[in-house]
XYZ file of C-alpha atoms in Angstrom:
136
model
C 90.280 84.876 112.518
C 91.276 83.624 109.080
C 89.765 85.817 106.366
C 88.912 84.484 102.925
C 89.142 87.352 100.497
C 89.358 86.965 96.735
C 92.287 89.331 96.290
C 94.849 87.100 98.046
C 95.600 85.168 94.837
C 96.249 88.420 92.982
C 98.559 89.578 95.784
C 100.469 86.286 95.511
C 100.836 86.805 91.744
C 102.206 90.288 92.443
C 104.670 88.884 94.986
C 105.949 86.422 92.388
C 106.895 89.403 90.169
C 109.321 90.698 92.789
C 113.031 90.325 92.136
C 114.088 92.216 95.266
C 116.921 90.805 97.378
C 117.648 92.036 100.874
C 121.092 93.056 102.140
C 122.228 89.455 102.616
C 121.051 88.288 99.205
C 117.803 86.572 100.168
C 114.814 87.017 97.876
C 112.005 88.935 99.587
C 108.756 88.576 97.640
C 105.873 90.745 98.805
C 102.702 91.650 96.924
C 99.848 94.005 97.758
C 96.373 94.699 96.390
C 94.291 97.787 97.171
C 90.558 97.232 96.816
C 87.170 98.531 97.786
C 84.072 96.418 98.393
C 84.064 94.414 95.159
C 86.691 95.956 92.921
C 90.477 95.926 92.684
C 91.856 99.459 92.567
C 95.545 98.651 92.116
C 98.270 96.161 92.895
C 102.007 96.288 93.449
C 105.082 94.424 94.615
C 108.341 95.304 96.314
C 111.378 96.210 94.275
C 114.730 97.906 94.533
C 116.236 100.504 92.259
C 119.154 102.873 92.791
C 117.317 105.706 91.024
C 114.598 105.752 93.700
C 116.680 107.764 96.129
C 115.303 111.084 94.839
C 112.039 110.107 93.161
C 109.708 109.315 96.082
C 108.839 110.954 99.376
C 111.348 109.718 101.976
C 108.823 110.207 104.777
C 107.143 106.897 103.891
C 110.243 104.871 102.961
C 112.250 102.645 105.252
C 115.163 102.138 102.852
C 116.382 104.689 100.308
C 116.632 102.382 97.289
C 113.570 100.199 97.673
C 109.816 100.465 97.471
C 107.621 98.244 99.620
C 104.661 96.504 97.989
C 102.134 98.533 99.969
C 103.618 101.829 98.797
C 103.862 100.582 95.202
C 100.175 99.594 95.181
C 99.136 102.929 96.705
C 101.193 104.946 94.204
C 99.759 102.954 91.281
C 96.186 103.610 92.454
C 96.249 107.255 91.361
C 92.879 107.826 93.013
C 91.381 108.647 96.402
C 91.760 105.600 98.665
C 89.723 106.836 101.608
C 87.808 103.873 103.019
C 89.570 101.291 100.829
C 91.303 98.137 102.064
C 94.678 96.546 101.313
C 95.876 92.950 101.421
C 99.607 92.256 101.760
C 101.267 88.848 101.391
C 104.839 87.614 101.557
C 105.873 84.273 100.113
C 108.974 82.243 100.854
C 111.120 80.099 98.551
C 108.602 77.264 98.787
C 105.740 79.654 97.933
C 104.284 79.429 101.452
C 102.705 82.501 103.019
C 104.875 84.251 105.599
C 104.334 87.199 107.940
C 103.736 90.397 105.965
C 102.497 92.872 108.549
C 103.270 96.356 107.153
C 106.255 98.164 108.669
C 105.810 101.443 110.550
C 106.559 103.498 107.413
C 103.974 101.653 105.337
C 101.518 101.923 108.242
C 101.998 105.699 108.223
C 101.420 105.863 104.460
C 98.354 103.611 104.683
C 96.914 105.868 107.381
C 97.884 109.007 105.398
C 95.883 107.951 102.315
C 92.833 106.862 104.332
C 92.885 103.077 103.901
C 90.682 101.598 106.639
C 91.446 97.854 106.697
C 94.719 95.977 106.356
C 94.719 92.250 105.663
C 98.093 90.499 105.891
C 99.517 87.007 105.865
C 100.957 85.289 108.937
C 103.642 82.645 109.320
C 100.881 80.056 109.793
C 99.531 80.840 106.310
C 96.418 82.644 107.512
C 95.169 86.078 106.506
C 94.321 88.375 109.408
C 92.561 91.721 109.445
C 93.490 94.857 111.315
C 91.464 98.055 111.329
C 93.556 101.196 110.768
C 93.238 103.869 113.407
C 92.200 107.216 111.942
C 94.483 110.229 112.079
C 93.383 112.772 114.626
């Protein structure tokens, strides 16, 4: 199902702020917005920085010198996110939506902070929803 949620445009704007390049030099632009029913809580985008190696919990990081958009948005929230939702988008060079399903590390962090719904873009340009399974 293709979801129409108002925070997608904000997530795209966040993705456009990203200057992160992967190991082979390709730009990877990902943006995320954390929200509850009708209010944005925070937003973030992916970025790389050599000084990150000691500053954030490694348990929720895939690569030592980068922060994923989901983690950035969660850190910026600075509030309880239990029951909130997150939308994550990735855009390519032509500004088309691409697959942005959170990685296993971001999934663990999303579950850890209590976010209940994850919306993410697909390669077909749609936004899909996935309910997060609660920790036991």
